Amino acid sequence: MVSIDLAELSVRDANAQLRTLGEAGEAVEILNPDARHHIGVGLTAPINVHVQGSAGYFCAGLTDQARFHVSHNVGWGVGDNMYSGSVVVGGNAGAIPGVAIRGAEIVIKGNMGSRAGQVMKAGTLCCAGNANFMAGYMMYGGRIIILGDSGERVGEDMSSGEIFVAGNVQDLGSDAMLTDIDAKELQSVYEFLDRYGIKAPKGFSKIVNAGKKLRYGTPETPMRSIPFNTFSGDSAYWNPKVQEDITVKAQSGRYRIRGYGGARPLPHLSDIGFRKDLTQAGADRDVVSTV
């Protein structure tokens, strides 16, 4: 096994060595990680990486086929967008563990932070301890196994996939519901736990999407050749994109969704249209004397 000491190398240089060693089929141990961020990012070879300590944000992110073992804790986003392979964390994980995984297996031996498995597509995220709020947020597929308690709003806005909870289901999220477990599904969960040496509980509760909020009552109409109302002159307050968004919101009753959320959660000063010319506002330095 080859050793890489992060007390002597930067993470960038260490990751470059990991890629080379992975192509050569070498197993690697990372010494003195000191919770550094981005350890093992971008590996695409079937390499075994043992992190002797704690890793920081996005450990094992954007990887394929690699197998990681972290002896202590990890920060946010462990296994971010991991395609295949596995991560086993000996301690706790921060927020969004397993975010957007696409087939990987991630096992957290301790507790895990909020929004675990957010927008995951496939694969399995397993937590031997408790989850935090909104586990399975907006998940599209795959499986989450929680041996402890679910945390608040579990399954919030999930559209597919399954969440298995052995402890208390503390609070169901929006459009999530409890359902019966098929015997084959339960057997598959037990086989997964046995493969990673985790003692299986007596039973699980299963959470899936209820299917009541997958469609809006007023769909967004296809864009016209002229996507929004035009007028003569220029606007100093709303550019063409903002005008288009306002038109769509007026038709559908909601902001257009991009990425993880709406365009803006709160009004901005640029949303205000003034009737008076304010280009000279603030020019009077003694404005208090007029009050």
PDB file of C-alpha atoms in Angstrom:
ATOM      1  CA  MET A   1       0.000   0.000   0.000  1.00  0.00           C
ATOM      2  CA  VAL A   2       1.326   3.429  -0.991  1.00  0.00           C
ATOM      3  CA  SER A   3       1.200   6.247   1.585  1.00  0.00           C
ATOM      4  CA  ILE A   4       0.470   9.896   0.770  1.00  0.00           C
ATOM      5  CA  ASP A   5       1.113  12.384   3.580  1.00  0.00           C
ATOM      6  CA  LEU A   6      -1.006  15.541   3.395  1.00  0.00           C
ATOM      7  CA  ALA A   7       1.323  17.178   5.904  1.00  0.00           C
ATOM      8  CA  GLU A   8       3.836  17.306   3.048  1.00  0.00           C
ATOM      9  CA  LEU A   9       1.613  17.646  -0.053  1.00  0.00           C
ATOM     10  CA  SER A  10      -1.255  19.877  -1.117  1.00  0.00           C
ATOM     11  CA  VAL A  11      -4.600  18.206  -1.803  1.00  0.00           C
ATOM     12  CA  ARG A  12      -4.238  19.061  -5.499  1.00  0.00           C
ATOM     13  CA  ASP A  13      -0.895  17.262  -5.739  1.00  0.00           C
ATOM     14  CA  ALA A  14      -2.184  14.355  -3.656  1.00  0.00           C
ATOM     15  CA  ASN A  15      -5.197  13.919  -5.943  1.00  0.00           C
ATOM     16  CA  ALA A  16      -2.915  13.948  -8.990  1.00  0.00           C
ATOM     17  CA  GLN A  17      -0.882  11.141  -7.418  1.00  0.00           C
ATOM     18  CA  LEU A  18      -4.080   9.247  -6.569  1.00  0.00           C
ATOM     19  CA  ARG A  19      -5.145   9.308 -10.214  1.00  0.00           C
ATOM     20  CA  THR A  20      -1.768   7.968 -11.330  1.00  0.00           C
ATOM     21  CA  LEU A  21      -1.692   5.281  -8.636  1.00  0.00           C
ATOM     22  CA  GLY A  22      -5.262   4.288  -9.408  1.00  0.00           C
ATOM     23  CA  GLU A  23      -4.391   3.649 -13.042  1.00  0.00           C
ATOM     24  CA  ALA A  24      -1.521   1.467 -11.812  1.00  0.00           C
ATOM     25  CA  GLY A  25      -3.828  -0.558  -9.551  1.00  0.00           C
ATOM     26  CA  GLU A  26      -2.215   0.535  -6.287  1.00  0.00           C
ATOM     27  CA  ALA A  27      -4.029   0.852  -2.952  1.00  0.00           C
ATOM     28  CA  VAL A  28      -3.350   4.117  -1.116  1.00  0.00           C
ATOM     29  CA  GLU A  29      -3.556   5.386   2.448  1.00  0.00           C
ATOM     30  CA  ILE A  30      -3.893   9.109   3.175  1.00  0.00           C
ATOM     31  CA  LEU A  31      -1.974  10.222   6.265  1.00  0.00           C
ATOM     32  CA  ASN A  32      -2.574  13.429   8.244  1.00  0.00           C
ATOM     33  CA  PRO A  33      -5.725  14.439   6.337  1.00  0.00           C
ATOM     34  CA  ASP A  34      -6.626  16.998   9.046  1.00  0.00           C
ATOM     35  CA  ALA A  35     -10.142  17.400   7.597  1.00  0.00           C
ATOM     36  CA  ARG A  36      -8.799  18.837   4.326  1.00  0.00           C
ATOM     37  CA  HIS A  37     -11.434  19.493   1.666  1.00  0.00           C
ATOM     38  CA  HIS A  38     -11.747  17.673  -1.709  1.00  0.00           C
ATOM     39  CA  ILE A  39      -9.687  14.603  -0.837  1.00  0.00           C
ATOM     40  CA  GLY A  40      -9.953  12.017  -3.622  1.00  0.00           C
ATOM     41  CA  VAL A  41     -12.044  14.126  -5.994  1.00  0.00           C
ATOM     42  CA  GLY A  42     -12.278  13.032  -9.630  1.00  0.00           C
ATOM     43  CA  LEU A  43     -10.902   9.482  -9.428  1.00  0.00           C
ATOM     44  CA  THR A  44     -12.115   7.180 -12.213  1.00  0.00           C
ATOM     45  CA  ALA A  45     -10.092   3.999 -11.601  1.00  0.00           C
ATOM     46  CA  PRO A  46     -11.000   1.097  -9.249  1.00  0.00           C
ATOM     47  CA  ILE A  47      -8.658   2.253  -6.474  1.00  0.00           C
ATOM     48  CA  ASN A  48      -8.852   1.591  -2.706  1.00  0.00           C
ATOM     49  CA  VAL A  49      -8.263   4.762  -0.667  1.00  0.00           C
ATOM     50  CA  HIS A  50      -7.925   4.632   3.133  1.00  0.00           C
ATOM     51  CA  VAL A  51      -8.130   8.042   4.807  1.00  0.00           C
ATOM     52  CA  GLN A  52      -6.509   7.722   8.241  1.00  0.00           C
ATOM     53  CA  GLY A  53      -8.376  10.470  10.063  1.00  0.00           C
ATOM     54  CA  SER A  54     -11.127  12.926   9.150  1.00  0.00           C
ATOM     55  CA  ALA A  55     -11.848  14.394   5.715  1.00  0.00           C
ATOM     56  CA  GLY A  56     -13.417  17.768   4.963  1.00  0.00           C
ATOM     57  CA  TYR A  57     -15.932  18.860   2.339  1.00  0.00           C
ATOM     58  CA  PHE A  58     -16.711  16.819  -0.798  1.00  0.00           C
ATOM     59  CA  CYS A  59     -14.482  13.849  -0.074  1.00  0.00           C
ATOM     60  CA  ALA A  60     -14.721  11.286  -2.913  1.00  0.00           C
ATOM     61  CA  GLY A  61     -16.789  13.653  -5.037  1.00  0.00           C
ATOM     62  CA  LEU A  62     -17.140  13.181  -8.815  1.00  0.00           C
ATOM     63  CA  THR A  63     -15.633   9.692  -8.702  1.00  0.00           C
ATOM     64  CA  ASP A  64     -16.354   6.405 -10.464  1.00  0.00           C
ATOM     65  CA  GLN A  65     -15.335   2.882  -9.325  1.00  0.00           C
ATOM     66  CA  ALA A  66     -13.167   4.120  -6.439  1.00  0.00           C
ATOM     67  CA  ARG A  67     -13.616   2.659  -2.943  1.00  0.00           C
ATOM     68  CA  PHE A  68     -12.979   4.892   0.067  1.00  0.00           C
ATOM     69  CA  HIS A  69     -12.708   4.189   3.779  1.00  0.00           C
ATOM     70  CA  VAL A  70     -12.536   7.189   6.121  1.00  0.00           C
ATOM     71  CA  SER A  71     -11.622   6.178   9.657  1.00  0.00           C
ATOM     72  CA  HIS A  72     -13.181   9.179  11.403  1.00  0.00           C
ATOM     73  CA  ASN A  73     -15.577  11.935  10.247  1.00  0.00           C
ATOM     74  CA  VAL A  74     -16.330  13.731   6.981  1.00  0.00           C
ATOM     75  CA  GLY A  75     -17.629  17.222   6.260  1.00  0.00           C
ATOM     76  CA  TRP A  76     -20.307  18.327   3.824  1.00  0.00           C
ATOM     77  CA  GLY A  77     -21.126  16.531   0.593  1.00  0.00           C
ATOM     78  CA  VAL A  78     -19.267  13.234   0.903  1.00  0.00           C
ATOM     79  CA  GLY A  79     -19.563  11.306  -2.380  1.00  0.00           C
ATOM     80  CA  ASP A  80     -20.996  14.278  -4.285  1.00  0.00           C
ATOM     81  CA  ASN A  81     -22.165  13.033  -7.728  1.00  0.00           C
ATOM     82  CA  MET A  82     -20.415   9.687  -7.213  1.00  0.00           C
ATOM     83  CA  TYR A  83     -21.260   7.336 -10.077  1.00  0.00           C
ATOM     84  CA  SER A  84     -20.167   3.928  -8.782  1.00  0.00           C
ATOM     85  CA  GLY A  85     -17.884   2.673  -6.042  1.00  0.00           C
ATOM     86  CA  SER A  86     -18.307   3.125  -2.303  1.00  0.00           C
ATOM     87  CA  VAL A  87     -17.489   5.256   0.732  1.00  0.00           C
ATOM     88  CA  VAL A  88     -17.466   3.939   4.304  1.00  0.00           C
ATOM     89  CA  VAL A  89     -17.233   6.594   7.018  1.00  0.00           C
ATOM     90  CA  GLY A  90     -16.262   5.389  10.479  1.00  0.00           C
ATOM     91  CA  GLY A  91     -17.705   8.429  12.262  1.00  0.00           C
ATOM     92  CA  ASN A  92     -20.231  11.145  11.486  1.00  0.00           C
ATOM     93  CA  ALA A  93     -20.987  12.993   8.239  1.00  0.00           C
ATOM     94  CA  GLY A  94     -21.899  16.654   7.777  1.00  0.00           C
ATOM     95  CA  ALA A  95     -24.694  18.048   5.628  1.00  0.00           C
ATOM     96  CA  ILE A  96     -25.804  16.645   2.236  1.00  0.00           C
ATOM     97  CA  PRO A  97     -23.967  13.307   2.355  1.00  0.00           C
ATOM     98  CA  GLY A  98     -24.541  11.375  -0.860  1.00  0.00           C
ATOM     99  CA  VAL A  99     -25.793  14.437  -2.726  1.00  0.00           C
ATOM    100  CA  ALA A 100     -26.683  13.527  -6.334  1.00  0.00           C
ATOM    101  CA  ILE A 101     -25.112  10.056  -6.217  1.00  0.00           C
ATOM    102  CA  ARG A 102     -25.807   8.016  -9.351  1.00  0.00           C
ATOM    103  CA  GLY A 103     -25.229   4.428  -8.241  1.00  0.00           C
ATOM    104  CA  ALA A 104     -22.634   4.552  -5.463  1.00  0.00           C
ATOM    105  CA  GLU A 105     -22.915   3.014  -2.004  1.00  0.00           C
ATOM    106  CA  ILE A 106     -22.225   5.323   0.937  1.00  0.00           C
ATOM    107  CA  VAL A 107     -22.226   4.033   4.518  1.00  0.00           C
ATOM    108  CA  ILE A 108     -22.075   6.357   7.532  1.00  0.00           C
ATOM    109  CA  LYS A 109     -21.361   4.453  10.763  1.00  0.00           C
ATOM    110  CA  GLY A 110     -22.362   7.441  12.929  1.00  0.00           C
ATOM    111  CA  ASN A 111     -24.944  10.204  12.436  1.00  0.00           C
ATOM    112  CA  MET A 112     -25.421  12.269   9.286  1.00  0.00           C
ATOM    113  CA  GLY A 113     -26.341  15.909   8.736  1.00  0.00           C
ATOM    114  CA  SER A 114     -29.235  17.611   7.021  1.00  0.00           C
ATOM    115  CA  ARG A 115     -30.573  16.972   3.500  1.00  0.00           C
ATOM    116  CA  ALA A 116     -28.882  13.596   3.192  1.00  0.00           C
ATOM    117  CA  GLY A 117     -29.256  12.102  -0.273  1.00  0.00           C
ATOM    118  CA  GLN A 118     -30.459  15.370  -1.783  1.00  0.00           C
ATOM    119  CA  VAL A 119     -31.293  14.952  -5.502  1.00  0.00           C
ATOM    120  CA  MET A 120     -29.751  11.464  -5.553  1.00  0.00           C
ATOM    121  CA  LYS A 121     -30.569   9.443  -8.680  1.00  0.00           C
ATOM    122  CA  ALA A 122     -29.527   5.867  -7.843  1.00  0.00           C
ATOM    123  CA  GLY A 123     -27.470   3.881  -5.371  1.00  0.00           C
ATOM    124  CA  THR A 124     -27.717   3.479  -1.594  1.00  0.00           C
ATOM    125  CA  LEU A 125     -27.009   5.873   1.273  1.00  0.00           C
ATOM    126  CA  CYS A 126     -26.946   4.118   4.651  1.00  0.00           C
ATOM    127  CA  CYS A 127     -26.698   5.733   8.093  1.00  0.00           C
ATOM    128  CA  ALA A 128     -26.169   3.542  11.155  1.00  0.00           C
ATOM    129  CA  GLY A 129     -27.088   6.443  13.456  1.00  0.00           C
ATOM    130  CA  ASN A 130     -29.633   9.253  13.273  1.00  0.00           C
ATOM    131  CA  ALA A 131     -30.399  11.492  10.304  1.00  0.00           C
ATOM    132  CA  ASN A 132     -31.030  15.227  10.509  1.00  0.00           C
ATOM    133  CA  PHE A 133     -33.786  17.291   8.913  1.00  0.00           C
ATOM    134  CA  MET A 134     -34.992  16.761   5.322  1.00  0.00           C
ATOM    135  CA  ALA A 135     -33.243  13.465   4.594  1.00  0.00           C
ATOM    136  CA  GLY A 136     -34.073  12.489   1.015  1.00  0.00           C
ATOM    137  CA  TYR A 137     -34.825  16.074  -0.019  1.00  0.00           C
ATOM    138  CA  MET A 138     -35.813  16.152  -3.711  1.00  0.00           C
ATOM    139  CA  MET A 139     -34.427  12.655  -4.301  1.00  0.00           C
ATOM    140  CA  TYR A 140     -35.177  11.209  -7.742  1.00  0.00           C
ATOM    141  CA  GLY A 141     -34.288   7.571  -7.115  1.00  0.00           C
ATOM    142  CA  GLY A 142     -32.148   5.169  -5.172  1.00  0.00           C
ATOM    143  CA  ARG A 143     -32.442   4.078  -1.562  1.00  0.00           C
ATOM    144  CA  ILE A 144     -31.734   5.635   1.838  1.00  0.00           C
ATOM    145  CA  ILE A 145     -31.423   3.375   4.895  1.00  0.00           C
ATOM    146  CA  ILE A 146     -31.552   5.018   8.339  1.00  0.00           C
ATOM    147  CA  LEU A 147     -31.066   2.741  11.348  1.00  0.00           C
ATOM    148  CA  GLY A 148     -31.760   5.514  13.860  1.00  0.00           C
ATOM    149  CA  ASP A 149     -34.385   8.267  13.824  1.00  0.00           C
ATOM    150  CA  SER A 150     -35.419   9.993  10.613  1.00  0.00           C
ATOM    151  CA  GLY A 151     -35.122  13.644  11.611  1.00  0.00           C
ATOM    152  CA  GLU A 152     -37.696  16.269  10.687  1.00  0.00           C
ATOM    153  CA  ARG A 153     -39.418  16.447   7.285  1.00  0.00           C
ATOM    154  CA  VAL A 154     -37.965  13.218   5.958  1.00  0.00           C
ATOM    155  CA  GLY A 155     -38.641  12.716   2.250  1.00  0.00           C
ATOM    156  CA  GLU A 156     -39.325  16.411   1.629  1.00  0.00           C
ATOM    157  CA  ASP A 157     -40.376  16.853  -2.028  1.00  0.00           C
ATOM    158  CA  MET A 158     -38.950  13.497  -3.095  1.00  0.00           C
ATOM    159  CA  SER A 159     -40.234  12.351  -6.482  1.00  0.00           C
ATOM    160  CA  SER A 160     -39.027   8.736  -6.468  1.00  0.00           C
ATOM    161  CA  GLY A 161     -36.853   6.281  -4.563  1.00  0.00           C
ATOM    162  CA  GLU A 162     -37.367   4.726  -1.118  1.00  0.00           C
ATOM    163  CA  ILE A 163     -36.376   5.660   2.422  1.00  0.00           C
ATOM    164  CA  PHE A 164     -36.207   2.912   5.065  1.00  0.00           C
ATOM    165  CA  VAL A 165     -36.201   4.022   8.715  1.00  0.00           C
ATOM    166  CA  ALA A 166     -35.621   1.596  11.592  1.00  0.00           C
ATOM    167  CA  GLY A 167     -36.073   4.205  14.342  1.00  0.00           C
ATOM    168  CA  ASN A 168     -38.758   6.821  14.812  1.00  0.00           C
ATOM    169  CA  VAL A 169     -40.215   8.559  11.771  1.00  0.00           C
ATOM    170  CA  GLN A 170     -40.316  11.941  13.472  1.00  0.00           C
ATOM    171  CA  ASP A 171     -41.945  14.025  10.769  1.00  0.00           C
ATOM    172  CA  LEU A 172     -42.897  13.367   7.142  1.00  0.00           C
ATOM    173  CA  GLY A 173     -41.914  15.976   4.584  1.00  0.00           C
ATOM    174  CA  SER A 174     -44.084  17.518   1.900  1.00  0.00           C
ATOM    175  CA  ASP A 175     -45.694  14.896  -0.389  1.00  0.00           C
ATOM    176  CA  ALA A 176     -44.103  11.955   1.458  1.00  0.00           C
ATOM    177  CA  MET A 177     -46.027   9.035   2.915  1.00  0.00           C
ATOM    178  CA  LEU A 178     -45.538   5.735   4.729  1.00  0.00           C
ATOM    179  CA  THR A 179     -46.240   2.525   2.837  1.00  0.00           C
ATOM    180  CA  ASP A 180     -45.894  -1.238   3.213  1.00  0.00           C
ATOM    181  CA  ILE A 181     -42.570  -2.977   2.607  1.00  0.00           C
ATOM    182  CA  ASP A 182     -42.286  -5.816   0.128  1.00  0.00           C
ATOM    183  CA  ALA A 183     -40.508  -8.936   1.420  1.00  0.00           C
ATOM    184  CA  LYS A 184     -37.952  -8.782  -1.417  1.00  0.00           C
ATOM    185  CA  GLU A 185     -37.155  -5.149  -0.612  1.00  0.00           C
ATOM    186  CA  LEU A 186     -36.609  -5.990   3.043  1.00  0.00           C
ATOM    187  CA  GLN A 187     -34.351  -8.903   2.132  1.00  0.00           C
ATOM    188  CA  SER A 188     -32.314  -6.619  -0.129  1.00  0.00           C
ATOM    189  CA  VAL A 189     -31.844  -4.140   2.733  1.00  0.00           C
ATOM    190  CA  TYR A 190     -30.705  -6.904   5.107  1.00  0.00           C
ATOM    191  CA  GLU A 191     -28.237  -8.211   2.517  1.00  0.00           C
ATOM    192  CA  PHE A 192     -26.784  -4.718   2.126  1.00  0.00           C
ATOM    193  CA  LEU A 193     -26.346  -4.304   5.892  1.00  0.00           C
ATOM    194  CA  ASP A 194     -24.729  -7.738   6.189  1.00  0.00           C
ATOM    195  CA  ARG A 195     -22.264  -6.904   3.414  1.00  0.00           C
ATOM    196  CA  TYR A 196     -21.018  -3.903   5.410  1.00  0.00           C
ATOM    197  CA  GLY A 197     -21.025  -5.675   8.767  1.00  0.00           C
ATOM    198  CA  ILE A 198     -23.929  -3.692  10.225  1.00  0.00           C
ATOM    199  CA  LYS A 199     -26.297  -5.389  12.652  1.00  0.00           C
ATOM    200  CA  ALA A 200     -29.787  -5.444  11.182  1.00  0.00           C
ATOM    201  CA  PRO A 201     -32.729  -4.085  13.210  1.00  0.00           C
ATOM    202  CA  LYS A 202     -35.997  -5.949  13.667  1.00  0.00           C
ATOM    203  CA  GLY A 203     -37.924  -3.946  11.119  1.00  0.00           C
ATOM    204  CA  PHE A 204     -38.267  -0.775   9.064  1.00  0.00           C
ATOM    205  CA  SER A 205     -40.788   1.859   8.085  1.00  0.00           C
ATOM    206  CA  LYS A 206     -40.812   2.684   4.369  1.00  0.00           C
ATOM    207  CA  ILE A 207     -41.308   6.204   3.013  1.00  0.00           C
ATOM    208  CA  VAL A 208     -42.106   6.996  -0.616  1.00  0.00           C
ATOM    209  CA  ASN A 209     -43.496   9.864  -2.654  1.00  0.00           C
ATOM    210  CA  ALA A 210     -47.263  10.315  -2.249  1.00  0.00           C
ATOM    211  CA  GLY A 211     -47.649  11.662  -5.792  1.00  0.00           C
ATOM    212  CA  LYS A 212     -49.987  14.514  -4.867  1.00  0.00           C
ATOM    213  CA  LYS A 213     -47.710  17.437  -5.738  1.00  0.00           C
ATOM    214  CA  LEU A 214     -45.765  16.224  -8.742  1.00  0.00           C
ATOM    215  CA  ARG A 215     -47.766  18.485 -11.056  1.00  0.00           C
ATOM    216  CA  TYR A 216     -48.860  22.098 -10.774  1.00  0.00           C
ATOM    217  CA  GLY A 217     -52.458  23.009 -11.507  1.00  0.00           C
ATOM    218  CA  THR A 218     -51.337  25.725 -13.922  1.00  0.00           C
ATOM    219  CA  PRO A 219     -48.533  24.471 -16.171  1.00  0.00           C
ATOM    220  CA  GLU A 220     -45.941  26.798 -17.619  1.00  0.00           C
ATOM    221  CA  THR A 221     -46.944  27.437 -21.225  1.00  0.00           C
ATOM    222  CA  PRO A 222     -44.450  27.052 -24.080  1.00  0.00           C
ATOM    223  CA  MET A 223     -42.593  30.277 -24.850  1.00  0.00           C
ATOM    224  CA  ARG A 224     -43.977  32.428 -27.619  1.00  0.00           C
ATOM    225  CA  SER A 225     -41.879  33.933 -30.393  1.00  0.00           C
ATOM    226  CA  ILE A 226     -42.160  37.199 -28.441  1.00  0.00           C
ATOM    227  CA  PRO A 227     -41.781  35.796 -24.895  1.00  0.00           C
ATOM    228  CA  PHE A 228     -42.978  38.876 -23.003  1.00  0.00           C
ATOM    229  CA  ASN A 229     -44.720  42.179 -23.558  1.00  0.00           C
ATOM    230  CA  THR A 230     -42.477  44.837 -25.037  1.00  0.00           C
ATOM    231  CA  PHE A 231     -42.751  48.612 -24.842  1.00  0.00           C
ATOM    232  CA  SER A 232     -41.002  51.598 -26.365  1.00  0.00           C
ATOM    233  CA  GLY A 233     -38.014  52.982 -24.533  1.00  0.00           C
ATOM    234  CA  ASP A 234     -35.563  51.418 -22.110  1.00  0.00           C
ATOM    235  CA  SER A 235     -36.104  50.156 -18.561  1.00  0.00           C
ATOM    236  CA  ALA A 236     -33.476  50.836 -15.937  1.00  0.00           C
ATOM    237  CA  TYR A 237     -35.060  48.385 -13.517  1.00  0.00           C
ATOM    238  CA  TRP A 238     -35.939  45.124 -15.355  1.00  0.00           C
ATOM    239  CA  ASN A 239     -33.747  43.511 -17.970  1.00  0.00           C
ATOM    240  CA  PRO A 240     -35.325  41.203 -20.611  1.00  0.00           C
ATOM    241  CA  LYS A 241     -34.781  38.062 -18.515  1.00  0.00           C
ATOM    242  CA  VAL A 242     -36.542  39.564 -15.492  1.00  0.00           C
ATOM    243  CA  GLN A 243     -39.423  40.742 -17.693  1.00  0.00           C
ATOM    244  CA  GLU A 244     -39.789  37.225 -19.084  1.00  0.00           C
ATOM    245  CA  ASP A 245     -39.781  35.722 -15.563  1.00  0.00           C
ATOM    246  CA  ILE A 246     -42.464  38.177 -14.437  1.00  0.00           C
ATOM    247  CA  THR A 247     -44.659  37.211 -17.395  1.00  0.00           C
ATOM    248  CA  VAL A 248     -44.276  33.490 -16.676  1.00  0.00           C
ATOM    249  CA  LYS A 249     -45.006  34.009 -12.976  1.00  0.00           C
ATOM    250  CA  ALA A 250     -48.160  35.969 -13.831  1.00  0.00           C
ATOM    251  CA  GLN A 251     -49.364  33.056 -15.968  1.00  0.00           C
ATOM    252  CA  SER A 252     -48.414  30.145 -13.711  1.00  0.00           C
ATOM    253  CA  GLY A 253     -48.537  31.689 -10.241  1.00  0.00           C
ATOM    254  CA  ARG A 254     -44.985  30.697  -9.269  1.00  0.00           C
ATOM    255  CA  TYR A 255     -41.368  31.562  -9.936  1.00  0.00           C
ATOM    256  CA  ARG A 256     -39.616  29.602 -12.640  1.00  0.00           C
ATOM    257  CA  ILE A 257     -37.459  26.940 -11.022  1.00  0.00           C
ATOM    258  CA  ARG A 258     -33.765  26.853 -11.834  1.00  0.00           C
ATOM    259  CA  GLY A 259     -31.311  24.608 -10.032  1.00  0.00           C
ATOM    260  CA  TYR A 260     -32.345  23.906  -6.447  1.00  0.00           C
ATOM    261  CA  GLY A 261     -34.766  26.798  -5.864  1.00  0.00           C
ATOM    262  CA  GLY A 262     -36.678  29.820  -7.062  1.00  0.00           C
ATOM    263  CA  ALA A 263     -35.211  32.870  -8.715  1.00  0.00           C
ATOM    264  CA  ARG A 264     -35.252  34.921  -5.481  1.00  0.00           C
ATOM    265  CA  PRO A 265     -36.816  34.030  -2.137  1.00  0.00           C
ATOM    266  CA  LEU A 266     -37.347  37.694  -1.194  1.00  0.00           C
ATOM    267  CA  PRO A 267     -37.890  40.923  -3.155  1.00  0.00           C
ATOM    268  CA  HIS A 268     -34.755  42.805  -4.093  1.00  0.00           C
ATOM    269  CA  LEU A 269     -34.275  46.573  -4.310  1.00  0.00           C
ATOM    270  CA  SER A 270     -33.961  46.217  -8.076  1.00  0.00           C
ATOM    271  CA  ASP A 271     -37.572  44.976  -8.129  1.00  0.00           C
ATOM    272  CA  ILE A 272     -38.825  48.441  -7.130  1.00  0.00           C
ATOM    273  CA  GLY A 273     -39.831  50.880  -9.865  1.00  0.00           C
ATOM    274  CA  PHE A 274     -39.641  54.575  -8.910  1.00  0.00           C
ATOM    275  CA  ARG A 275     -41.776  57.229 -10.592  1.00  0.00           C
ATOM    276  CA  LYS A 276     -39.283  59.996  -9.817  1.00  0.00           C
ATOM    277  CA  ASP A 277     -35.795  60.303 -11.232  1.00  0.00           C
ATOM    278  CA  LEU A 278     -33.471  59.039  -8.490  1.00  0.00           C
ATOM    279  CA  THR A 279     -30.198  59.429 -10.338  1.00  0.00           C
ATOM    280  CA  GLN A 280     -29.319  62.412  -8.092  1.00  0.00           C
ATOM    281  CA  ALA A 281     -30.394  60.704  -4.872  1.00  0.00           C
ATOM    282  CA  GLY A 282     -27.802  61.145  -2.139  1.00  0.00           C
ATOM    283  CA  ALA A 283     -26.216  64.210  -3.695  1.00  0.00           C
ATOM    284  CA  ASP A 284     -27.356  66.430  -0.801  1.00  0.00           C
ATOM    285  CA  ARG A 285     -24.927  65.720   2.043  1.00  0.00           C
ATOM    286  CA  ASP A 286     -26.947  67.769   4.569  1.00  0.00           C
ATOM    287  CA  VAL A 287     -30.214  65.912   4.083  1.00  0.00           C
ATOM    288  CA  VAL A 288     -30.847  65.698   7.863  1.00  0.00           C
ATOM    289  CA  SER A 289     -31.348  69.473   8.082  1.00  0.00           C
ATOM    290  CA  THR A 290     -34.451  69.226   5.869  1.00  0.00           C
ATOM    291  CA  VAL A 291     -36.202  66.769   8.188  1.00  0.00           C
TER     292      VAL A 291
END
